[in-house]
Coordinates of N, CA and C and ligand atoms in Angstrom, one line a residue:
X18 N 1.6 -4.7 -40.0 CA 2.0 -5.4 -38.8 C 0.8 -5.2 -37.8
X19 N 0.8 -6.6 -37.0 CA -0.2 -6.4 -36.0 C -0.1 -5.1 -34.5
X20 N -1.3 -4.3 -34.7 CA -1.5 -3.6 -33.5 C -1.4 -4.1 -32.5
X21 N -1.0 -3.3 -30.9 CA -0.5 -4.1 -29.5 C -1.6 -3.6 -28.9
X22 N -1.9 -4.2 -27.6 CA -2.3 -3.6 -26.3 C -1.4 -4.3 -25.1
X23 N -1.0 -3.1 -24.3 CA 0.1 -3.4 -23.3 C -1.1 -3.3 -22.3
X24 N -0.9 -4.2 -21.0 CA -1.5 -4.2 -19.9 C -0.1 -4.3 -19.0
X25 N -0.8 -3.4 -18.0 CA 0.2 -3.7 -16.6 C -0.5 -4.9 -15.7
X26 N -0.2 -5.4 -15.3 CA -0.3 -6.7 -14.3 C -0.8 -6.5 -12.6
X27 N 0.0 -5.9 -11.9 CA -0.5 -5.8 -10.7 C -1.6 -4.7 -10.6
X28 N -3.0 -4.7 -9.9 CA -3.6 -3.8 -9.4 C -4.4 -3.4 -11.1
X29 N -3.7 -4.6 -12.0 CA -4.5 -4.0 -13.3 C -5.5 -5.1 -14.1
X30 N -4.8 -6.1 -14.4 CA -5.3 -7.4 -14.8 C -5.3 -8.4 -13.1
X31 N -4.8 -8.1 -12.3 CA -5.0 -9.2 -10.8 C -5.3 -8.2 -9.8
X32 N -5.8 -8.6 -8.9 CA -5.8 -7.4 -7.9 C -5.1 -8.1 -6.5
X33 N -3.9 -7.4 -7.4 CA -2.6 -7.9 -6.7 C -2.3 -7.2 -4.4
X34 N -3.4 -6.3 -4.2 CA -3.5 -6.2 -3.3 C -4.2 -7.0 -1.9
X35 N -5.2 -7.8 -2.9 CA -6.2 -8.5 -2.6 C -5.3 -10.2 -2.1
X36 N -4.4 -10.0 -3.2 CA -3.5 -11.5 -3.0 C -2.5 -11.3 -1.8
X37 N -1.7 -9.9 -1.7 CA -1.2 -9.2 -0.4 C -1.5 -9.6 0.3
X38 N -3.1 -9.2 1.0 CA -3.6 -9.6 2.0 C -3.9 -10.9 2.5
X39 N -4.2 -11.8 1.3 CA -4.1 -13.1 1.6 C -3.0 -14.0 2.2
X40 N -1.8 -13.4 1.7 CA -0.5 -13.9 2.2 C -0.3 -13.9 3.1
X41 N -0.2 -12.0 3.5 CA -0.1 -11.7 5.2 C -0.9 -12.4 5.6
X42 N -2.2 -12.7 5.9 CA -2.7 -13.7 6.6 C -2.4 -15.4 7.0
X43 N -2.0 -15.3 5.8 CA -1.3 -16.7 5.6 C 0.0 -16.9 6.5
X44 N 0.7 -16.5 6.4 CA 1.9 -16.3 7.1 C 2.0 -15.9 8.6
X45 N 1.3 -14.3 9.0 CA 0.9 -14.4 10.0 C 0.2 -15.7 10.7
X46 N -0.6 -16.0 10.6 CA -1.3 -17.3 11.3 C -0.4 -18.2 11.2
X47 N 0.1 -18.9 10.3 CA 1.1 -19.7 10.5 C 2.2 -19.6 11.4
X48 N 2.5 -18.3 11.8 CA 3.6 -18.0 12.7 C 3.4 -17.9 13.9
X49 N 1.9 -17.6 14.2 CA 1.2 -17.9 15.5 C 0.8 -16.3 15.8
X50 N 0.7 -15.8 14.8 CA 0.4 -13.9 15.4 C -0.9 -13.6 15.0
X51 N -1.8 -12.8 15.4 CA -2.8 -12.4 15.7 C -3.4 -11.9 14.0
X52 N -4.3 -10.8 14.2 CA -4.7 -10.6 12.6 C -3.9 -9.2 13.0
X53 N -3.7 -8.5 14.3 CA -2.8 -7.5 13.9 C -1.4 -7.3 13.4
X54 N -1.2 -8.3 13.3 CA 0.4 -8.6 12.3 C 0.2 -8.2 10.3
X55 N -1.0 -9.1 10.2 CA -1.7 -9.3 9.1 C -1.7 -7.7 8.2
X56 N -2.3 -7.1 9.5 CA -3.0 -5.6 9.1 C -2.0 -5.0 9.1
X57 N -0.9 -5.0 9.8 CA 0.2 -4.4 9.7 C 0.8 -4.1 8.3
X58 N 1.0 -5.3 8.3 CA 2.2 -5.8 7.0 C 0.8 -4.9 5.9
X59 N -0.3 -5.3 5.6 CA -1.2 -4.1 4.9 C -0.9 -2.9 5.3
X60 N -0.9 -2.3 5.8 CA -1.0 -1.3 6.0 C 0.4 -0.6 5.4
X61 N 1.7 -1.2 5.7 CA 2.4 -1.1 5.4 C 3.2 -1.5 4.1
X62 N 2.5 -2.3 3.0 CA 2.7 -2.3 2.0 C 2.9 -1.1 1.2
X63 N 2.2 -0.4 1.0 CA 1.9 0.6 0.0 C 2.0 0.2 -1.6
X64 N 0.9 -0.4 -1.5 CA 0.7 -1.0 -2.5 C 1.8 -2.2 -2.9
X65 N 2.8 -2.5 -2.5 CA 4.0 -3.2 -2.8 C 5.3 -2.1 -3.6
X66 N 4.8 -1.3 -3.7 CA 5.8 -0.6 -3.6 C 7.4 0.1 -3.0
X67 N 6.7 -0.5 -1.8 CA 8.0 -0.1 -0.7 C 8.7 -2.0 -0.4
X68 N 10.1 -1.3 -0.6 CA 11.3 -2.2 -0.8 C 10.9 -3.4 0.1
X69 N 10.9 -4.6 -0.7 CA 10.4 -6.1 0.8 C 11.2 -5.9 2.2
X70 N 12.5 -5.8 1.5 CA 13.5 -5.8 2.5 C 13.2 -5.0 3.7
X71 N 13.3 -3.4 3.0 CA 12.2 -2.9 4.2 C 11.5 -2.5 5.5
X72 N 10.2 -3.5 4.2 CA 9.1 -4.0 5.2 C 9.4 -4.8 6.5
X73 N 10.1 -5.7 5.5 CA 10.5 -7.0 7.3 C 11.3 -7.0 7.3
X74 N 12.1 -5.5 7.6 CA 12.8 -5.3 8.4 C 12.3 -4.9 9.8
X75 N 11.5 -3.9 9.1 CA 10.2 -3.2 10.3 C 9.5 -4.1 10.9
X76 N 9.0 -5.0 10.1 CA 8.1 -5.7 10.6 C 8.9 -6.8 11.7
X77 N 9.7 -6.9 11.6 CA 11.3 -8.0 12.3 C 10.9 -7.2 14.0
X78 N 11.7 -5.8 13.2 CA 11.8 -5.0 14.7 C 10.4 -4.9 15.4
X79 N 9.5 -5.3 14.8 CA 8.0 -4.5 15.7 C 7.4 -6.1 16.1
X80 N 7.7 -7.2 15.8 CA 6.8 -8.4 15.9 C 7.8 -9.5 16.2
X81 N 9.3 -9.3 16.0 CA 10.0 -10.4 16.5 C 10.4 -11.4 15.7
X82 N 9.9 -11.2 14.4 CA 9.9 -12.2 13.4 C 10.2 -12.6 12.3
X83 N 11.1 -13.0 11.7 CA 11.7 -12.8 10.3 C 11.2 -13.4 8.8
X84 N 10.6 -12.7 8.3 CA 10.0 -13.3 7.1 C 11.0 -13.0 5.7
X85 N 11.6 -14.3 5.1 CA 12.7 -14.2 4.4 C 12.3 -13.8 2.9
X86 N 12.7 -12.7 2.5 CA 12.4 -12.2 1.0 C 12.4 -12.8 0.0
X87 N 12.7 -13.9 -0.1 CA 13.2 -15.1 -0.7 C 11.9 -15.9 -0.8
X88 N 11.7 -16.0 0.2 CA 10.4 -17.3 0.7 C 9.0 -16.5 0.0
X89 N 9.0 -15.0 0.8 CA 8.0 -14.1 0.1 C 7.8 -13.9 -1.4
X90 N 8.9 -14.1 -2.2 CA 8.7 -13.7 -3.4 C 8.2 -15.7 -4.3
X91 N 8.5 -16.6 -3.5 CA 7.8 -18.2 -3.8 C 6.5 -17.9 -3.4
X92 N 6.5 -17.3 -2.7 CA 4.7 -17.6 -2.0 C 4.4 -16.9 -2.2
X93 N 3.9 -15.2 -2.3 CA 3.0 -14.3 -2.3 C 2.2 -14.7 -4.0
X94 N 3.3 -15.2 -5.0 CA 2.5 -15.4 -6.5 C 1.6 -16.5 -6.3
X95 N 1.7 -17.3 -5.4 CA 0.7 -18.7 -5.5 C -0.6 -17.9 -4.5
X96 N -1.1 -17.2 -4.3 CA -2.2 -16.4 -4.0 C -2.8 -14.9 -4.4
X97 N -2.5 -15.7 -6.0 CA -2.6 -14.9 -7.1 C -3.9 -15.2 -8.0
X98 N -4.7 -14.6 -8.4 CA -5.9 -14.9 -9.2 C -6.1 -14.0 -10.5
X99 N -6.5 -14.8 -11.8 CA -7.3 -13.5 -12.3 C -8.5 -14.3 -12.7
X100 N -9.3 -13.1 -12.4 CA -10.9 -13.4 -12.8 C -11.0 -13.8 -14.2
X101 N -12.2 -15.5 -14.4 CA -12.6 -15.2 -15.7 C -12.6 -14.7 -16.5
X102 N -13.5 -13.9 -16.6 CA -13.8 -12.6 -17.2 C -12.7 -11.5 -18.1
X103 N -11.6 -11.7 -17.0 CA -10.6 -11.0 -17.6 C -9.6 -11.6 -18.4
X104 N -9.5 -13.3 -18.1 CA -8.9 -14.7 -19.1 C -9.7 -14.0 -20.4
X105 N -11.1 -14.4 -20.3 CA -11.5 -14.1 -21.7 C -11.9 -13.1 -22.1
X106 N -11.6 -11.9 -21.6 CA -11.1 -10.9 -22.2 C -10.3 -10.4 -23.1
X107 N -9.1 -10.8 -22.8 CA -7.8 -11.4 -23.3 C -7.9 -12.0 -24.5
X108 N -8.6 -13.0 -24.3 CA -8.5 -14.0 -25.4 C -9.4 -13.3 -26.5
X109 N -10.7 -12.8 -25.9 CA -11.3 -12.2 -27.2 C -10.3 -11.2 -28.1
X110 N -9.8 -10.5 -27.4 CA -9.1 -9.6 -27.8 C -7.9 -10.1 -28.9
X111 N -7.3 -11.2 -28.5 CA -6.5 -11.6 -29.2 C -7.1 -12.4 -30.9
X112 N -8.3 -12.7 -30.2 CA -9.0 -13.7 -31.7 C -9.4 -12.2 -32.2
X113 N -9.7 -10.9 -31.8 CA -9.6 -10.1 -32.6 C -8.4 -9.0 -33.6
X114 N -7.7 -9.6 -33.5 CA -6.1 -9.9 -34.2 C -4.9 -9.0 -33.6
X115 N -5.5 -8.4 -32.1 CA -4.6 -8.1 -31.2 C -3.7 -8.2 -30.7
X116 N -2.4 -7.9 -31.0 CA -1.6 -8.8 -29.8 C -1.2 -8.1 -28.7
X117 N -0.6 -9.1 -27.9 CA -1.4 -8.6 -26.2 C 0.5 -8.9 -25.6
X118 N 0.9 -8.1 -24.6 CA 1.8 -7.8 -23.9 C 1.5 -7.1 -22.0
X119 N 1.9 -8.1 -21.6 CA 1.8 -7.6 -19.9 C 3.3 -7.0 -19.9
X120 N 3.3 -5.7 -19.8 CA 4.6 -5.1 -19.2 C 4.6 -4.2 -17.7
X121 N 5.2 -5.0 -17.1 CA 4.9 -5.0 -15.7 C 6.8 -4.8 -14.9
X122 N 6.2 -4.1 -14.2 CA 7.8 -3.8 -12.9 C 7.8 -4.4 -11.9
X123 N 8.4 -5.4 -11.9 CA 9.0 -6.4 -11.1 C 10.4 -7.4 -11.4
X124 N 10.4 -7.8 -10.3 CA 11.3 -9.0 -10.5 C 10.7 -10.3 -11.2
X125 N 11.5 -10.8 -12.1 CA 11.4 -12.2 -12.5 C 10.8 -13.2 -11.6
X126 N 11.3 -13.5 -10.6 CA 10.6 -14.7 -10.2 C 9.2 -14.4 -9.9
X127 N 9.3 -13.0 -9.2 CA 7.6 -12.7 -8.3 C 6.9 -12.7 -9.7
X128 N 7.2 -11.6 -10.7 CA 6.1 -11.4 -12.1 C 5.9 -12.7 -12.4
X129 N 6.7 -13.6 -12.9 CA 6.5 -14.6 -14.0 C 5.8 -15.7 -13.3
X130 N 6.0 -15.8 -11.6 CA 5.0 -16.4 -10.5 C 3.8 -16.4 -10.3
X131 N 3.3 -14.6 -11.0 CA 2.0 -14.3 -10.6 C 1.5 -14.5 -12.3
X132 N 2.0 -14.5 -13.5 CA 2.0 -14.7 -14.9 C 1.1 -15.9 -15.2
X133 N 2.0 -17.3 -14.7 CA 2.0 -18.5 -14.4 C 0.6 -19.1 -13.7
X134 N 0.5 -18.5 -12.4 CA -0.3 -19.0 -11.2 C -1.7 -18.3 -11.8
X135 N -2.1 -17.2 -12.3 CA -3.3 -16.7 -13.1 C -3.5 -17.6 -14.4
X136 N -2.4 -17.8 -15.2 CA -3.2 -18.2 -16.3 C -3.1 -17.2 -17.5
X137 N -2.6 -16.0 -16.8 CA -2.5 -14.9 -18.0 C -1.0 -15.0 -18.9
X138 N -0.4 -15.5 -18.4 CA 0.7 -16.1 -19.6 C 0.4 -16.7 -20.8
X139 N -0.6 -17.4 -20.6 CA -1.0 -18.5 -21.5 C -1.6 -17.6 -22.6
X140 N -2.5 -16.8 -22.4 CA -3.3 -16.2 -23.3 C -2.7 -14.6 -23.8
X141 N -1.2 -14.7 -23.2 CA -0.6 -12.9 -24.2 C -0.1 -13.9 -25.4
X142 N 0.3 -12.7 -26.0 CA 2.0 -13.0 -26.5 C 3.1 -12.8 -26.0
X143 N 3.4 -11.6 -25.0 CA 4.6 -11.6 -24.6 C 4.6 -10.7 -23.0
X144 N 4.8 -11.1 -22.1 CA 5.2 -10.5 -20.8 C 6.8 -9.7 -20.7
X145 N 6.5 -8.8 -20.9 CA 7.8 -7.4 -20.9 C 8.1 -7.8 -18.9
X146 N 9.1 -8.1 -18.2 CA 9.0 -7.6 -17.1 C 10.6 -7.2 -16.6
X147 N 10.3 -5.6 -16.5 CA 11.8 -4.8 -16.1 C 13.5 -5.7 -15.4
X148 N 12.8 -6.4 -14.9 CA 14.3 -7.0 -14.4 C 14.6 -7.5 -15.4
X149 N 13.9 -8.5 -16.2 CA 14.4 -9.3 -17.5 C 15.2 -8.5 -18.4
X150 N 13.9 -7.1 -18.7 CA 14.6 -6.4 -20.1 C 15.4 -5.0 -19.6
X151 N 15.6 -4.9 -18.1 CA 17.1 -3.7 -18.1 C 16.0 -2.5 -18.3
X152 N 14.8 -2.1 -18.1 CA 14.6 -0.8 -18.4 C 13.0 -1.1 -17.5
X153 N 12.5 -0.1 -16.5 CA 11.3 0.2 -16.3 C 10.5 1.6 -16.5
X154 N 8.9 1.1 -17.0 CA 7.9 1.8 -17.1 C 8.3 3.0 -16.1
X155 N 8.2 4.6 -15.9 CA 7.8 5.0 -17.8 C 8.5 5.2 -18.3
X156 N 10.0 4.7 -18.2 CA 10.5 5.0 -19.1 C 10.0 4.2 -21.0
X157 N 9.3 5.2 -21.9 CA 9.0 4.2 -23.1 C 9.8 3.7 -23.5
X158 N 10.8 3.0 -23.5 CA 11.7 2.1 -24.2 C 11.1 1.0 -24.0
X159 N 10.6 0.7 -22.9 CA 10.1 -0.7 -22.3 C 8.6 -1.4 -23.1
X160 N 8.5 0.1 -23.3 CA 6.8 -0.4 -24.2 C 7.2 -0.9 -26.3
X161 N 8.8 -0.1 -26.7 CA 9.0 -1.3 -27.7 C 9.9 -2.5 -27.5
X162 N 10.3 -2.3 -26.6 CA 10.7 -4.1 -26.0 C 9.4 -4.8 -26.2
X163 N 8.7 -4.6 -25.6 CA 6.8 -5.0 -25.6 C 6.4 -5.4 -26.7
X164 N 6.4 -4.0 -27.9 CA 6.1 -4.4 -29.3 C 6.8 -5.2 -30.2
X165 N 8.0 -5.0 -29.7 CA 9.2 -6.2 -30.6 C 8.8 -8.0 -30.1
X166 N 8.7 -7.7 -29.0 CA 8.9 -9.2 -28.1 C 7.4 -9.9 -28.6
X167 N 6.4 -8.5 -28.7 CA 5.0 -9.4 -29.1 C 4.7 -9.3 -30.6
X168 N 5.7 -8.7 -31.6 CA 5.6 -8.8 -32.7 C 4.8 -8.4 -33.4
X169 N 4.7 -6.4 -32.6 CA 3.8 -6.1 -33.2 C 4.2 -4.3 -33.6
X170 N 3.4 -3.6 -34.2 CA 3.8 -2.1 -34.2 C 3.1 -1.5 -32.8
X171 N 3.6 -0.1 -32.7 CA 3.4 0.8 -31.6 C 2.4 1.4 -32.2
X172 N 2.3 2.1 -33.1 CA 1.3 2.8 -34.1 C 0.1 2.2 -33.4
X173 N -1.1 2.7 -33.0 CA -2.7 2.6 -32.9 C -2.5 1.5 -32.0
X174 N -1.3 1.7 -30.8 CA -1.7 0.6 -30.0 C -2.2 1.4 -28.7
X175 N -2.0 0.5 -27.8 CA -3.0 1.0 -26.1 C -1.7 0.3 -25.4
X176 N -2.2 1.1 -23.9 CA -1.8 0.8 -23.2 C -2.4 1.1 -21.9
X177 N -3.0 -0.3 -20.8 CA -3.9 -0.1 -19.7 C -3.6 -0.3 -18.7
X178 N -3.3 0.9 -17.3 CA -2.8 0.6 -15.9 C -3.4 1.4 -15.3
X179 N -3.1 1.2 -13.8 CA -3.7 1.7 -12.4 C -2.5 2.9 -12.5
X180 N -1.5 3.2 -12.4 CA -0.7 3.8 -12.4 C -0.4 5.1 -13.0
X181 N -0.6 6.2 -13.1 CA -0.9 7.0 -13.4 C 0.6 7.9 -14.2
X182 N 1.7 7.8 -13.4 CA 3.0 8.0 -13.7 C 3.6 7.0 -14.8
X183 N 3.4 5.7 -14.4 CA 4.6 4.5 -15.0 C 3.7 4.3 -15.9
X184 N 2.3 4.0 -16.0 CA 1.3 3.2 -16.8 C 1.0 4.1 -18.0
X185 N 0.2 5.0 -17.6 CA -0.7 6.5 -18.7 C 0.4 7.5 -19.1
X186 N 1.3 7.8 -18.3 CA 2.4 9.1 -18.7 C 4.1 8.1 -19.6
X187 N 3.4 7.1 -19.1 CA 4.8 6.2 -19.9 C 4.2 5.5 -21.3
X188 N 3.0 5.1 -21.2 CA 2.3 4.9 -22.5 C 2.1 5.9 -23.4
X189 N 1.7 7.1 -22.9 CA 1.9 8.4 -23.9 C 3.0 8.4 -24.1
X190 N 3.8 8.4 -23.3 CA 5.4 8.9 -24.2 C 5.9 8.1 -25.2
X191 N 5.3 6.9 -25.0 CA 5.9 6.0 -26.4 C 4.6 6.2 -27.4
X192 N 3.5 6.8 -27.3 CA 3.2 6.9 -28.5 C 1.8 6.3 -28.3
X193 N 1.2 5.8 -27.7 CA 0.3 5.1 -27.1 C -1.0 5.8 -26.3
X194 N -2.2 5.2 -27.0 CA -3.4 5.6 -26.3 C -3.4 5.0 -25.1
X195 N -4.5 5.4 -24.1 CA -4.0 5.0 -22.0 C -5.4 4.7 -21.8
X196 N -5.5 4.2 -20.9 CA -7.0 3.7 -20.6 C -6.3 3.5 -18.9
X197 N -6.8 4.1 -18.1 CA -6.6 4.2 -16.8 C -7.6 3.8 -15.9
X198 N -7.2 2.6 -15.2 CA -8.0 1.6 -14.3 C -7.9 2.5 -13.2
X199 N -9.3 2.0 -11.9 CA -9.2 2.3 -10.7 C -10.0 3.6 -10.6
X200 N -9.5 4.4 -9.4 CA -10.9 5.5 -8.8 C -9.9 6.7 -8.9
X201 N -9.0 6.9 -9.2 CA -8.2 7.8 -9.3 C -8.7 8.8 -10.5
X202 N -8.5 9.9 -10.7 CA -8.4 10.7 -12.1 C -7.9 11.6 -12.2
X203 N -6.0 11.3 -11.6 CA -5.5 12.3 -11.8 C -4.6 12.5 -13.0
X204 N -3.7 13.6 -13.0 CA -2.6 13.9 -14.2 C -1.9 12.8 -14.2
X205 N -1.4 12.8 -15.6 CA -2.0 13.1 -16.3 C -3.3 12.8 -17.0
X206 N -4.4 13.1 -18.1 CA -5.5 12.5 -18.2 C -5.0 11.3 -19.7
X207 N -5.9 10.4 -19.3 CA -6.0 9.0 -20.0 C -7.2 9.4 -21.0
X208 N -7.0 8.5 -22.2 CA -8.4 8.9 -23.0 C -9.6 8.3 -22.3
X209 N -9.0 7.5 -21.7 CA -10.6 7.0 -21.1 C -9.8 6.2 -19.7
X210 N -10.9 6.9 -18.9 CA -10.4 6.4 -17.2 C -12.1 5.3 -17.1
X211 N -11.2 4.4 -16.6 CA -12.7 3.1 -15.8 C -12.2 2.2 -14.6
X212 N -13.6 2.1 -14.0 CA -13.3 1.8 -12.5 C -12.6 0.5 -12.3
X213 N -13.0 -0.8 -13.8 CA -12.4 -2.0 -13.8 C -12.0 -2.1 -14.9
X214 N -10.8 -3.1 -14.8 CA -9.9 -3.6 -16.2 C -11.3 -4.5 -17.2
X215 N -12.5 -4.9 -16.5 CA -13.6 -5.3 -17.5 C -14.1 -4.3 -18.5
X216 N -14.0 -3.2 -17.7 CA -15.0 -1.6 -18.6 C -13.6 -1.6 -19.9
X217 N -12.2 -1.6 -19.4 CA -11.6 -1.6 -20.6 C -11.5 -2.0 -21.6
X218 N -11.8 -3.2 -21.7 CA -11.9 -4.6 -23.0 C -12.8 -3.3 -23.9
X219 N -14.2 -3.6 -24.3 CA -14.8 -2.5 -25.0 C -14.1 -1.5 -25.7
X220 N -13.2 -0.5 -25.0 CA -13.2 0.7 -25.1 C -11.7 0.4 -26.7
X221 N -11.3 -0.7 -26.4 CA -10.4 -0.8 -27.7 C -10.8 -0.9 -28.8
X222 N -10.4 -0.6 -29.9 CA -10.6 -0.3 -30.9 C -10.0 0.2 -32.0
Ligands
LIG28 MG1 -0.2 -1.6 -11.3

């Protein structure tokens, strides 16, 4: 059976922070507020991590202004990109008899929004994303949902994220070599840490 490589999605294949900021800007300005609204809502993301609701709730109380969770989760994926480079990445990887799985923690509409609006849908086999399948990274069950859904074995597969807990400590546990994106290099250790999801392509094998 075909070997996998799992990628995580935000902050790993898109730089899902970079699109953040684009939004808050977007929005801010449209609403008539300054760039310090903008920088706020940055500032205050943490990465997207912290609950939308939240956010603007705070952000309600501090600016006067209600930005509907609803509306945020249609719009923040249409200011979504992934670089070339990382399309055919992908693809090489797949023409080299790979198959490819984004397993990512999110909700359905936002994941499959930013899946869609990149282009990286086209070129997996299968996008794992926790609200669909009932179970999130790290817990490893999520990574054979991944291999079942992309129709492949876990045996000598990979698994690549920014995330050090969900991504690299949840890939080991299912059995999986880790390749850890970004500047970070903490515990646990990955077999190979790199600054971009490009240095990763290579290192499979
Ligand atoms: Mg990530």
């Amino acid at each position: 059976m075909d070997r996998l490589v799992c990628f995580d999605l935000d902050n790993t294949l898109i730089d899902r922070d970079g699109a953040f900021r684009s939004w808050a800007r977007w929005w801010t300005n449209r609403a008539g507020f300054g760039t310090d609204a903008a920088d706020w809502l940055v500032a205050h993301d943490n990465g997207g991590y912290r609950p939308r609701a939240e956010l603007f709730a705070d952000f309600e109380q501090r600016f006067g202004a209600a930005i509907s969770v609803d509306d945020y989760h249609r719009d923040h994926p249409t200011f979504t990109w992934a670089d070339d480079a990382v399309l055919t990445g992908l693809a090489a990887l797949r023409s080299a008899g790979w198959r490819l799985a984004v397993v990512t923690n999110g909700t359905v509409i936002q994941q499959t929004g930013k899946l869609t609006q990149t282009g990286i849908a086209d070129v997996v086999d299968y996008c794992c994303i926790s609200e669909a399948v009932g179970v999130r990274k790290p817990d490893p069950r999520i990574f054979a949902v991944a291999a079942q859904g992309a129709g492949a074995t876990l045996g000598g597969g990979w698994m690549v994220g920014d995330h050090p807990a969900y991504d690299t400590a949840g890939g080991q546990a299912a059995g999986l070599k880790t390749i850890q994106v970004g500047s970070h290099h903490p515990e646990p250790p990955a077999d190979h840490h790199v600054p971009s999801i490009l240095e990763a392509f290579p290192l499979i094998r």
